Amino acid sequence: MSTILDKSGFNPDKKLKIVGSSPVKHDGIDKVTGRAKFGADLFLPGMLIGKILRSPHPHAIIRSIDTTAAESLPGVKAVVTRADFPELPKGSVAGDMSRNAMAREKALYDGHPVAAVAAISESIAKQALKLIKVDYEALPHVIDPIDAMKPEAPILHDHIRTKGVKDAAEKKTNVVERLELKMGDVEAGFAQADVIVEHEYDTKPMHQGYIEPQGCVATCTEDGQVELWCCTQGPWVFRNRLTEILKIESSKIRVTQSELGGGFGGKTGFYAEPIAVLLARKSKRPVKIVLTRGEVFRGTGPVSGTRSRIKMGVTKDGKITAADAELVFQTGAFTGSMFFNAPQAMFTRYDLKNVKTVSYEVVSNRPKVNSFRAPCVPQVVFGVEGVVNELAQKIGMDPLDLRIKNAATEGYKTIYGETFGPIGFLETLIAAKNCDHYKSPVPKGQGRGVAAGFWFNRGGETTGTLNIATDGSVTIILGTTDVAGSRISISMMAAEELGIPVDKVRAVMADTHALGWNRITAGSRTTYSSGMVIIDSARKAITELCRRAGLIWGVPEEGVVFEDGYCRPASSNVGEFPPLSIAEIAGKTTLTLGAIAGHSEMNVTGAGPGFGVHIVDVDVDQELGRVDIKRYTVVEDAGKAIHRLQVEGQYQGGAVQGIGWALNEEYVYGEDGRLQNPSFLDYRMPVASDVPMIDTEIVEVPNPRHPYGLRGVGEVPVTPTMAAIANAIGAVIGVRPRSLPMSPPKILKLIEEARAAR
Amino acid sequence: MNSLRYEAPSSLGDAIALLAGASGTSRILAGGTDIIVQMETDLIEPDLLIDIKKIPELRRIAVENGAFTVGAAVTGMELTDHVAFCKAWPGVVDGVKLIGSMQIKGRATMGGNLCNASPAADSVPALIAAGAIARIAGPNGTRDVPVENIPIGPGKTSLDKGEIIVSFLLPSRPSHSGDAYLRMTPRTEMDIAVVGVGINITLDAGGVCTAARVSLGAVAPTPLLVAEAGAALIGSPLDAPALDKLAQAAGAACRPIDDKRGTKEYRVKVAAVLAKRTALLALERARQNT
Amino acid sequence: MSGKYHVTTTVNGDEYEYLCEPQQTLLDALRDALMLTGTKEGCATGDCGACTVMVDGTMICSCLMLAVEADGKKIETIEGMAQGEELHPLQRNFLELNGSQCGICTPGILIAARELLYRNPDPTETEVRYWLAGNLCRCTGYDKIIRSVLAAAKEMRGA
């Protein structure tokens, strides 16, 4: 049976009424009035405040925990330690997850939770934490992944043996996995090249920097029904993971998503939530835990730092013949960095036949990493796009022309096995070449850099429902979290399908009891996947509307068609009936056949890859090493921009996150293994005066697998950013930086070295 | 139960009595932009907070014959809104503006900025360069102390128990005077200075420098008054050779540390570069100020 | 041993009373005692501006003022920005021009922007950026925020 996934019904000539415009988003009013409820904004009667005790040691055996004094402090209603977590095998997925939520045998990073309390006030809870006695045996620690790979490095997990290595020695190691991904013959490829460029790069760990700290409220009844209100990028995933690590049946857990104050991948995993549930279960009262900013930096999931060696070769007339890379990713205290994205994506946009990559994932005494946009990819594109630039320089070719000449197109078989359908990389490059920014001369003293990026874009398991009320208005029930405004885009698609104004559609974000499984908001999948199931639901509802019209008119179902919000007779043969609106049909049904709705659950496929090209002009204060971003343009293929302002917003937000990552953001550790900058003062994200307006060009090369041709757009915009900025800095100072962040002292050093070398 | 007590005396005498008589840890609460942060991040746990914002002489800006008396608890916003003060001391205002965001300036005070005694305090170098005097009141009466003698180490001041800074006295400006404060931070705003430079100069009618005070922040355990740097400018028209000498003296005076905000080498280089730029800005203002 | 402090204060024109511990901040009091959750905590150290409110006509971070200090003061929060059903032009322009993505920074930014336009009805782009430097946003890259503020300024000038 053919489904919407086989036949999307995409029609490039269809005149669209709503899709492609920019209506005010329906959840906007709550955002501008402060009414929107985020994780910390729920209050329940009898609610307790939960606080977490965290290890001050980066690596230590936890010999014992004595909570008696804390438990007897008046006002304390529950105390939780590792003893309250079910035993799960070390090294299993659930075992790692549980041990990250609360340390079991060892504390593995500065900030690792070791105990928690719930009390009637925050000050009592804080006092109680001080009364908990933890007996630590401090162990030597290791922070840097290269150090962690050395034979003498302290070992975090006795059970780790490097995956992917034949005859991995029966020796303990911090190297979790060696992943080799290749195609063609790189030796032959390099032999064909006239110019070869090879460099090493390094990037520091950073943080997603969402402004909302994690906040949740958990309740647990006497018969074990758990309710969890939290900000999350995946209510169903959270529920499943709670089941896995706390051994509570999923049907007894209801996770309700609050509005999300930024996630960017960092809220796809839980931190305080299992602790809140256990405290609620023990106290039988609601427990709220809101992380402080310091806890967010120390105890959630930062972004991987990397080392890489990248080598590419090109012929003198501009054909890239081979690419080779060796990459090291740090994953923090537990595996799970998604490092495999890097070799799959790093060169994927160029028509390369010969590629070899070897990637390593390494644990060390830092918090376990979590995703950021395009997890593990921007860090290595930082290097790739520098090498591509240098190849262009060395053969005297314009940097965009070299990319145009080597652009992958439809039919290209990627290193991860997928063959591209229609893609828009070439179109995006050409649009970048023709855009106002690129055509205007570089202002005196400034430098210009360009870089290109790619992201797979994902589909995945999604469920949705579309309900038609008796007055003809529509609600759509969504599960995949709306991080920035996908709700309105999906409402627009529903309205377009049904031929009704978008104001007649309201989106509701469902909890885990009310809707089937939805995968996390990640992979730029939300508008695509939730759009797909809601369109499918709308079409099913339309089929039912036609059937009801047939019943009303006394004609067969096949004799009814749906157009622009009305059921009409398919032809005059069927009969002369005035068209029936959705409202008219819906209004007649409750007493007879019942409500009209559509429902859809599917593993959404067909997500089309996205490509972006960034152009940036920078100024460098050569006495201080300070970089100033003067002009920035993002050119990116959206397939079809459902809501134009939303799409622009994704491009702009991603670019500025990349600017911060490029210039100043990094985790700074002391010799003692403790994080030195767990605050927004010293973790330097861009402020409004640090950046210019970010110009955008939306390219639209439709993805025909989607009814409206859309492609995900959320992650592509971070991938080329740091590379573009580094290329621009190189154009000013004569040396292209290879280490992130490109902070003033490092840039000043490069300037001095370049001067000395001349 | 926590032991913190909050008091908000409305007279200087009451404040001094509270401070002098307190056992345990007491802190003055002016704007709270350092104290409250330190409490939130568990760096301090005071037993007594004395809110001084109800004491009139700490909240006044007065000017007499060109000399300013600025209450120690006047906020950054109030100071930057004061037209006459901005005209007379744009360098001090530069420093105050950089203490933090607009929101921070709504609360932060020069008294707090000085007494928190961070080596990187933004309002201090320009105050030192201005030759500001801190008027202190305590159980043993009042005394006047040049601002550069207040901080004695990171987080430490020379104030005795029970003493409060009441106000800052800035002398009247001779004509052809100008001051400036510049700092180096990685971002445009919201950062702690990696290096801060405050310079105050007076020129004669011929454009030759007759007086100069140079102060450096964030390059030593306390903000520095660098006599050699000031001397490098006196007698010169602030031409290139004089500025080079200034830069050298500034670099030589640094005793910086490596920390998450900057390395030793970087701070020394930046101090030299910023000294020149700050001097040129002060010069421009001095020339406009007739 | 210290007990709680009793505070009487005016918020958005309404008189409120609450009890607070001495170390609690105005932000804690607004959110936890008065349930006015429109003002957000992003960092509690004055570095992000999500908790921006007006106190006696001065724009501050409510995380850097003690709850006890609010006694006798007039506080304005995001909840008081709209006049009944009528949104403030800043709120309306943020909606039209998509100045808000996840929305967590929006209340602080709106309070700050309103104060800017009160002091300077015709700011340049640079002036807006420097005024809002104390309000972090991670979603929008600031572009549409600045455009929304400039558009609201234009509308309010009647230009």
PDB file of N, CA, C and O in Angstrom, chain A residues 273-325:
ATOM      1  N   GLU A 273      16.431  15.145  35.945  1.00  0.00           N
ATOM      2  CA  GLU A 273      15.087  14.553  35.940  1.00  0.00           C
ATOM      3  C   GLU A 273      14.978  13.219  36.695  1.00  0.00           C
ATOM      4  O   GLU A 273      14.045  13.044  37.496  1.00  0.00           O
ATOM      5  N   PRO A 274      15.869  12.255  36.463  1.00  0.00           N
ATOM      6  CA  PRO A 274      15.715  11.000  37.225  1.00  0.00           C
ATOM      7  C   PRO A 274      15.849  11.229  38.723  1.00  0.00           C
ATOM      8  O   PRO A 274      15.184  10.562  39.522  1.00  0.00           O
ATOM      9  N   ILE A 275      16.682  12.199  39.098  1.00  0.00           N
ATOM     10  CA  ILE A 275      16.864  12.506  40.516  1.00  0.00           C
ATOM     11  C   ILE A 275      15.569  13.085  41.074  1.00  0.00           C
ATOM     12  O   ILE A 275      15.128  12.712  42.173  1.00  0.00           O
ATOM     13  N   ALA A 276      14.932  13.977  40.337  1.00  0.00           N
ATOM     14  CA  ALA A 276      13.669  14.565  40.793  1.00  0.00           C
ATOM     15  C   ALA A 276      12.613  13.476  40.968  1.00  0.00           C
ATOM     16  O   ALA A 276      11.849  13.479  41.941  1.00  0.00           O
ATOM     17  N   VAL A 277      12.584  12.525  40.039  1.00  0.00           N
ATOM     18  CA  VAL A 277      11.585  11.446  40.135  1.00  0.00           C
ATOM     19  C   VAL A 277      11.818  10.616  41.397  1.00  0.00           C
ATOM     20  O   VAL A 277      10.888  10.301  42.140  1.00  0.00           O
ATOM     21  N   LEU A 278      13.075  10.282  41.651  1.00  0.00           N
ATOM     22  CA  LEU A 278      13.363   9.473  42.847  1.00  0.00           C
ATOM     23  C   LEU A 278      13.046  10.236  44.129  1.00  0.00           C
ATOM     24  O   LEU A 278      12.525   9.667  45.094  1.00  0.00           O
ATOM     25  N   LEU A 279      13.358  11.529  44.150  1.00  0.00           N
ATOM     26  CA  LEU A 279      13.043  12.324  45.338  1.00  0.00           C
ATOM     27  C   LEU A 279      11.530  12.421  45.526  1.00  0.00           C
ATOM     28  O   LEU A 279      11.025  12.365  46.657  1.00  0.00           O
ATOM     29  N   ALA A 280      10.807  12.540  44.412  1.00  0.00           N
ATOM     30  CA  ALA A 280       9.344  12.614  44.509  1.00  0.00           C
ATOM     31  C   ALA A 280       8.769  11.295  45.012  1.00  0.00           C
ATOM     32  O   ALA A 280       7.845  11.267  45.819  1.00  0.00           O
ATOM     33  N   ARG A 281       9.379  10.222  44.543  1.00  0.00           N
ATOM     34  CA  ARG A 281       8.869   8.908  44.965  1.00  0.00           C
ATOM     35  C   ARG A 281       9.117   8.681  46.448  1.00  0.00           C
ATOM     36  O   ARG A 281       8.299   8.123  47.158  1.00  0.00           O
ATOM     37  N   LYS A 282      10.258   9.125  46.909  1.00  0.00           N
ATOM     38  CA  LYS A 282      10.595   8.928  48.318  1.00  0.00           C
ATOM     39  C   LYS A 282       9.783   9.837  49.235  1.00  0.00           C
ATOM     40  O   LYS A 282       9.422   9.464  50.343  1.00  0.00           O
ATOM     41  N   SER A 283       9.530  11.056  48.794  1.00  0.00           N
ATOM     42  CA  SER A 283       8.857  12.016  49.669  1.00  0.00           C
ATOM     43  C   SER A 283       7.347  12.021  49.472  1.00  0.00           C
ATOM     44  O   SER A 283       6.611  12.552  50.311  1.00  0.00           O
ATOM     45  N   LYS A 284       6.906  11.464  48.348  1.00  0.00           N
ATOM     46  CA  LYS A 284       5.501  11.472  47.962  1.00  0.00           C
ATOM     47  C   LYS A 284       4.983  12.900  47.825  1.00  0.00           C
ATOM     48  O   LYS A 284       3.807  13.190  48.062  1.00  0.00           O
ATOM     49  N   ARG A 285       5.897  13.821  47.495  1.00  0.00           N
ATOM     50  CA  ARG A 285       5.493  15.204  47.258  1.00  0.00           C
ATOM     51  C   ARG A 285       6.142  15.662  45.951  1.00  0.00           C
ATOM     52  O   ARG A 285       7.146  15.108  45.528  1.00  0.00           O
ATOM     53  N   PRO A 286       5.537  16.687  45.322  1.00  0.00           N
ATOM     54  CA  PRO A 286       6.171  17.186  44.096  1.00  0.00           C
ATOM     55  C   PRO A 286       7.556  17.739  44.428  1.00  0.00           C
ATOM     56  O   PRO A 286       7.742  18.377  45.481  1.00  0.00           O
ATOM     57  N   VAL A 287       8.505  17.486  43.542  1.00  0.00           N
ATOM     58  CA  VAL A 287       9.865  17.973  43.754  1.00  0.00           C
ATOM     59  C   VAL A 287      10.300  18.761  42.526  1.00  0.00           C
ATOM     60  O   VAL A 287      10.226  18.265  41.406  1.00  0.00           O
ATOM     61  N   LYS A 288      10.718  19.995  42.763  1.00  0.00           N
ATOM     62  CA  LYS A 288      11.224  20.810  41.662  1.00  0.00           C
ATOM     63  C   LYS A 288      12.741  20.883  41.764  1.00  0.00           C
ATOM     64  O   LYS A 288      13.292  21.126  42.835  1.00  0.00           O
ATOM     65  N   ILE A 289      13.403  20.629  40.637  1.00  0.00           N
ATOM     66  CA  ILE A 289      14.845  20.878  40.573  1.00  0.00           C
ATOM     67  C   ILE A 289      15.101  21.810  39.399  1.00  0.00           C
ATOM     68  O   ILE A 289      14.666  21.548  38.274  1.00  0.00           O
ATOM     69  N   VAL A 290      15.771  22.911  39.667  1.00  0.00           N
ATOM     70  CA  VAL A 290      16.205  23.818  38.612  1.00  0.00           C
ATOM     71  C   VAL A 290      17.710  23.958  38.741  1.00  0.00           C
ATOM     72  O   VAL A 290      18.213  24.289  39.817  1.00  0.00           O
ATOM     73  N   LEU A 291      18.432  23.671  37.683  1.00  0.00           N
ATOM     74  CA  LEU A 291      19.894  23.760  37.767  1.00  0.00           C
ATOM     75  C   LEU A 291      20.338  25.209  37.774  1.00  0.00           C
ATOM     76  O   LEU A 291      19.730  26.067  37.130  1.00  0.00           O
ATOM     77  N   THR A 292      21.409  25.484  38.523  1.00  0.00           N
ATOM     78  CA  THR A 292      22.021  26.807  38.426  1.00  0.00           C
ATOM     79  C   THR A 292      22.890  26.840  37.178  1.00  0.00           C
ATOM     80  O   THR A 292      23.213  25.796  36.602  1.00  0.00           O
ATOM     81  N   ARG A 293      23.277  28.039  36.774  1.00  0.00           N
ATOM     82  CA  ARG A 293      24.100  28.163  35.582  1.00  0.00           C
ATOM     83  C   ARG A 293      25.426  27.412  35.774  1.00  0.00           C
ATOM     84  O   ARG A 293      25.944  26.787  34.853  1.00  0.00           O
ATOM     85  N   GLY A 294      25.981  27.482  36.968  1.00  0.00           N
ATOM     86  CA  GLY A 294      27.222  26.755  37.240  1.00  0.00           C
ATOM     87  C   GLY A 294      27.031  25.259  37.042  1.00  0.00           C
ATOM     88  O   GLY A 294      27.887  24.581  36.484  1.00  0.00           O
ATOM     89  N   GLU A 295      25.882  24.732  37.506  1.00  0.00           N
ATOM     90  CA  GLU A 295      25.594  23.307  37.331  1.00  0.00           C
ATOM     91  C   GLU A 295      25.404  22.965  35.853  1.00  0.00           C
ATOM     92  O   GLU A 295      25.774  21.886  35.400  1.00  0.00           O
ATOM     93  N   VAL A 296      24.818  23.897  35.103  1.00  0.00           N
ATOM     94  CA  VAL A 296      24.633  23.637  33.673  1.00  0.00           C
ATOM     95  C   VAL A 296      25.991  23.451  33.007  1.00  0.00           C
ATOM     96  O   VAL A 296      26.195  22.514  32.238  1.00  0.00           O
ATOM     97  N   PHE A 297      26.936  24.326  33.346  1.00  0.00           N
ATOM     98  CA  PHE A 297      28.251  24.182  32.713  1.00  0.00           C
ATOM     99  C   PHE A 297      28.988  22.946  33.211  1.00  0.00           C
ATOM    100  O   PHE A 297      29.610  22.237  32.428  1.00  0.00           O
ATOM    101  N   ARG A 298      28.917  22.685  34.522  1.00  0.00           N
ATOM    102  CA  ARG A 298      29.705  21.591  35.089  1.00  0.00           C
ATOM    103  C   ARG A 298      29.050  20.247  34.899  1.00  0.00           C
ATOM    104  O   ARG A 298      29.727  19.227  34.813  1.00  0.00           O
ATOM    105  N   GLY A 299      27.718  20.233  34.896  1.00  0.00           N
ATOM    106  CA  GLY A 299      27.050  18.944  35.033  1.00  0.00           C
ATOM    107  C   GLY A 299      26.064  18.552  33.961  1.00  0.00           C
ATOM    108  O   GLY A 299      25.295  17.624  34.166  1.00  0.00           O
ATOM    109  N   THR A 300      26.016  19.255  32.838  1.00  0.00           N
ATOM    110  CA  THR A 300      25.159  18.783  31.749  1.00  0.00           C
ATOM    111  C   THR A 300      26.069  18.254  30.643  1.00  0.00           C
ATOM    112  O   THR A 300      27.101  17.665  30.950  1.00  0.00           O
ATOM    113  N   GLY A 301      25.715  18.415  29.389  1.00  0.00           N
ATOM    114  CA  GLY A 301      26.470  17.764  28.323  1.00  0.00           C
ATOM    115  C   GLY A 301      27.089  18.736  27.347  1.00  0.00           C
ATOM    116  O   GLY A 301      26.440  19.126  26.374  1.00  0.00           O
ATOM    117  N   PRO A 302      28.345  19.127  27.576  1.00  0.00           N
ATOM    118  CA  PRO A 302      28.977  20.066  26.649  1.00  0.00           C
ATOM    119  C   PRO A 302      29.276  19.428  25.282  1.00  0.00           C
ATOM    120  O   PRO A 302      28.872  18.308  25.012  1.00  0.00           O
ATOM    121  N   VAL A 303      29.971  20.179  24.472  1.00  0.00           N
ATOM    122  CA  VAL A 303      30.182  19.809  23.074  1.00  0.00           C
ATOM    123  C   VAL A 303      31.626  19.363  22.888  1.00  0.00           C
ATOM    124  O   VAL A 303      32.539  19.973  23.431  1.00  0.00           O
ATOM    125  N   SER A 304      31.788  18.326  22.108  1.00  0.00           N
ATOM    126  CA  SER A 304      33.097  17.697  21.924  1.00  0.00           C
ATOM    127  C   SER A 304      34.191  18.631  21.440  1.00  0.00           C
ATOM    128  O   SER A 304      33.989  19.430  20.535  1.00  0.00           O
ATOM    129  N   GLY A 305      35.367  18.477  22.045  1.00  0.00           N
ATOM    130  CA  GLY A 305      36.565  19.106  21.504  1.00  0.00           C
ATOM    131  C   GLY A 305      37.273  18.087  20.623  1.00  0.00           C
ATOM    132  O   GLY A 305      37.048  16.880  20.748  1.00  0.00           O
ATOM    133  N   THR A 306      38.129  18.534  19.724  1.00  0.00           N
ATOM    134  CA  THR A 306      38.680  17.606  18.741  1.00  0.00           C
ATOM    135  C   THR A 306      40.133  17.900  18.415  1.00  0.00           C
ATOM    136  O   THR A 306      40.637  18.996  18.621  1.00  0.00           O
ATOM    137  N   ARG A 307      40.784  16.886  17.875  1.00  0.00           N
ATOM    138  CA  ARG A 307      42.052  17.063  17.164  1.00  0.00           C
ATOM    139  C   ARG A 307      41.838  16.442  15.805  1.00  0.00           C
ATOM    140  O   ARG A 307      41.200  15.383  15.701  1.00  0.00           O
ATOM    141  N   SER A 308      42.390  17.051  14.774  1.00  0.00           N
ATOM    142  CA  SER A 308      42.245  16.415  13.467  1.00  0.00           C
ATOM    143  C   SER A 308      43.461  16.680  12.594  1.00  0.00           C
ATOM    144  O   SER A 308      44.170  17.676  12.754  1.00  0.00           O
ATOM    145  N   ARG A 309      43.678  15.740  11.701  1.00  0.00           N
ATOM    146  CA  ARG A 309      44.671  15.914  10.648  1.00  0.00           C
ATOM    147  C   ARG A 309      43.921  15.708   9.352  1.00  0.00           C
ATOM    148  O   ARG A 309      43.263  14.685   9.176  1.00  0.00           O
ATOM    149  N   ILE A 310      43.987  16.705   8.471  1.00  0.00           N
ATOM    150  CA  ILE A 310      43.194  16.652   7.251  1.00  0.00           C
ATOM    151  C   ILE A 310      44.099  16.889   6.049  1.00  0.00           C
ATOM    152  O   ILE A 310      44.925  17.804   6.058  1.00  0.00           O
ATOM    153  N   LYS A 311      43.931  16.049   5.051  1.00  0.00           N
ATOM    154  CA  LYS A 311      44.794  16.125   3.863  1.00  0.00           C
ATOM    155  C   LYS A 311      43.912  16.002   2.632  1.00  0.00           C
ATOM    156  O   LYS A 311      43.058  15.114   2.557  1.00  0.00           O
ATOM    157  N   MET A 312      44.110  16.911   1.648  1.00  0.00           N
ATOM    158  CA  MET A 312      43.344  16.835   0.405  1.00  0.00           C
ATOM    159  C   MET A 312      44.260  17.159  -0.750  1.00  0.00           C
ATOM    160  O   MET A 312      45.247  17.883  -0.601  1.00  0.00           O
ATOM    161  N   GLY A 313      43.921  16.612  -1.909  1.00  0.00           N
ATOM    162  CA  GLY A 313      44.738  16.860  -3.092  1.00  0.00           C
ATOM    163  C   GLY A 313      43.877  17.329  -4.248  1.00  0.00           C
ATOM    164  O   GLY A 313      42.716  16.931  -4.373  1.00  0.00           O
ATOM    165  N   VAL A 314      44.482  18.185  -5.114  1.00  0.00           N
ATOM    166  CA  VAL A 314      43.721  18.735  -6.242  1.00  0.00           C
ATOM    167  C   VAL A 314      44.622  18.786  -7.478  1.00  0.00           C
ATOM    168  O   VAL A 314      45.845  18.933  -7.369  1.00  0.00           O
ATOM    169  N   THR A 315      44.025  18.624  -8.662  1.00  0.00           N
ATOM    170  CA  THR A 315      44.798  18.788  -9.889  1.00  0.00           C
ATOM    171  C   THR A 315      44.903  20.276 -10.197  1.00  0.00           C
ATOM    172  O   THR A 315      44.153  21.082  -9.660  1.00  0.00           O
ATOM    173  N   LYS A 316      45.814  20.639 -11.103  1.00  0.00           N
ATOM    174  CA  LYS A 316      46.008  22.076 -11.333  1.00  0.00           C
ATOM    175  C   LYS A 316      44.823  22.706 -12.036  1.00  0.00           C
ATOM    176  O   LYS A 316      44.657  23.923 -11.999  1.00  0.00           O
ATOM    177  N   ASP A 317      43.965  21.898 -12.665  1.00  0.00           N
ATOM    178  CA  ASP A 317      42.767  22.528 -13.210  1.00  0.00           C
ATOM    179  C   ASP A 317      41.547  22.362 -12.303  1.00  0.00           C
ATOM    180  O   ASP A 317      40.410  22.513 -12.746  1.00  0.00           O
ATOM    181  N   GLY A 318      41.786  22.031 -11.052  1.00  0.00           N
ATOM    182  CA  GLY A 318      40.734  22.195 -10.054  1.00  0.00           C
ATOM    183  C   GLY A 318      39.880  20.989  -9.749  1.00  0.00           C
ATOM    184  O   GLY A 318      38.764  21.137  -9.267  1.00  0.00           O
ATOM    185  N   LYS A 319      40.381  19.789  -9.996  1.00  0.00           N
ATOM    186  CA  LYS A 319      39.587  18.621  -9.613  1.00  0.00           C
ATOM    187  C   LYS A 319      40.174  18.052  -8.318  1.00  0.00           C
ATOM    188  O   LYS A 319      41.354  17.671  -8.262  1.00  0.00           O
ATOM    189  N   ILE A 320      39.359  17.988  -7.275  1.00  0.00           N
ATOM    190  CA  ILE A 320      39.823  17.418  -6.004  1.00  0.00           C
ATOM    191  C   ILE A 320      39.838  15.895  -6.173  1.00  0.00           C
ATOM    192  O   ILE A 320      38.825  15.297  -6.540  1.00  0.00           O
ATOM    193  N   THR A 321      40.985  15.304  -5.907  1.00  0.00           N
ATOM    194  CA  THR A 321      41.140  13.879  -6.234  1.00  0.00           C
ATOM    195  C   THR A 321      41.116  12.948  -5.039  1.00  0.00           C
ATOM    196  O   THR A 321      40.876  11.757  -5.175  1.00  0.00           O
ATOM    197  N   ALA A 322      41.424  13.464  -3.853  1.00  0.00           N
ATOM    198  CA  ALA A 322      41.462  12.561  -2.690  1.00  0.00           C
ATOM    199  C   ALA A 322      41.356  13.367  -1.407  1.00  0.00           C
ATOM    200  O   ALA A 322      41.746  14.537  -1.356  1.00  0.00           O
ATOM    201  N   ALA A 323      40.854  12.696  -0.378  1.00  0.00           N
ATOM    202  CA  ALA A 323      40.754  13.335   0.940  1.00  0.00           C
ATOM    203  C   ALA A 323      40.999  12.295   2.011  1.00  0.00           C
ATOM    204  O   ALA A 323      40.515  11.164   1.924  1.00  0.00           O
ATOM    205  N   ASP A 324      41.759  12.717   3.026  1.00  0.00           N
ATOM    206  CA  ASP A 324      42.181  11.785   4.066  1.00  0.00           C
ATOM    207  C   ASP A 324      42.097  12.520   5.397  1.00  0.00           C
ATOM    208  O   ASP A 324      42.481  13.678   5.491  1.00  0.00           O
ATOM    209  N   ALA A 325      41.626  11.831   6.417  1.00  0.00           N
ATOM    210  CA  ALA A 325      41.531  12.519   7.707  1.00  0.00           C
ATOM    211  C   ALA A 325      41.732  11.540   8.848  1.00  0.00           C
ATOM    212  O   ALA A 325      41.348  10.379   8.772  1.00  0.00           O
TER     213      ALA A 325
END
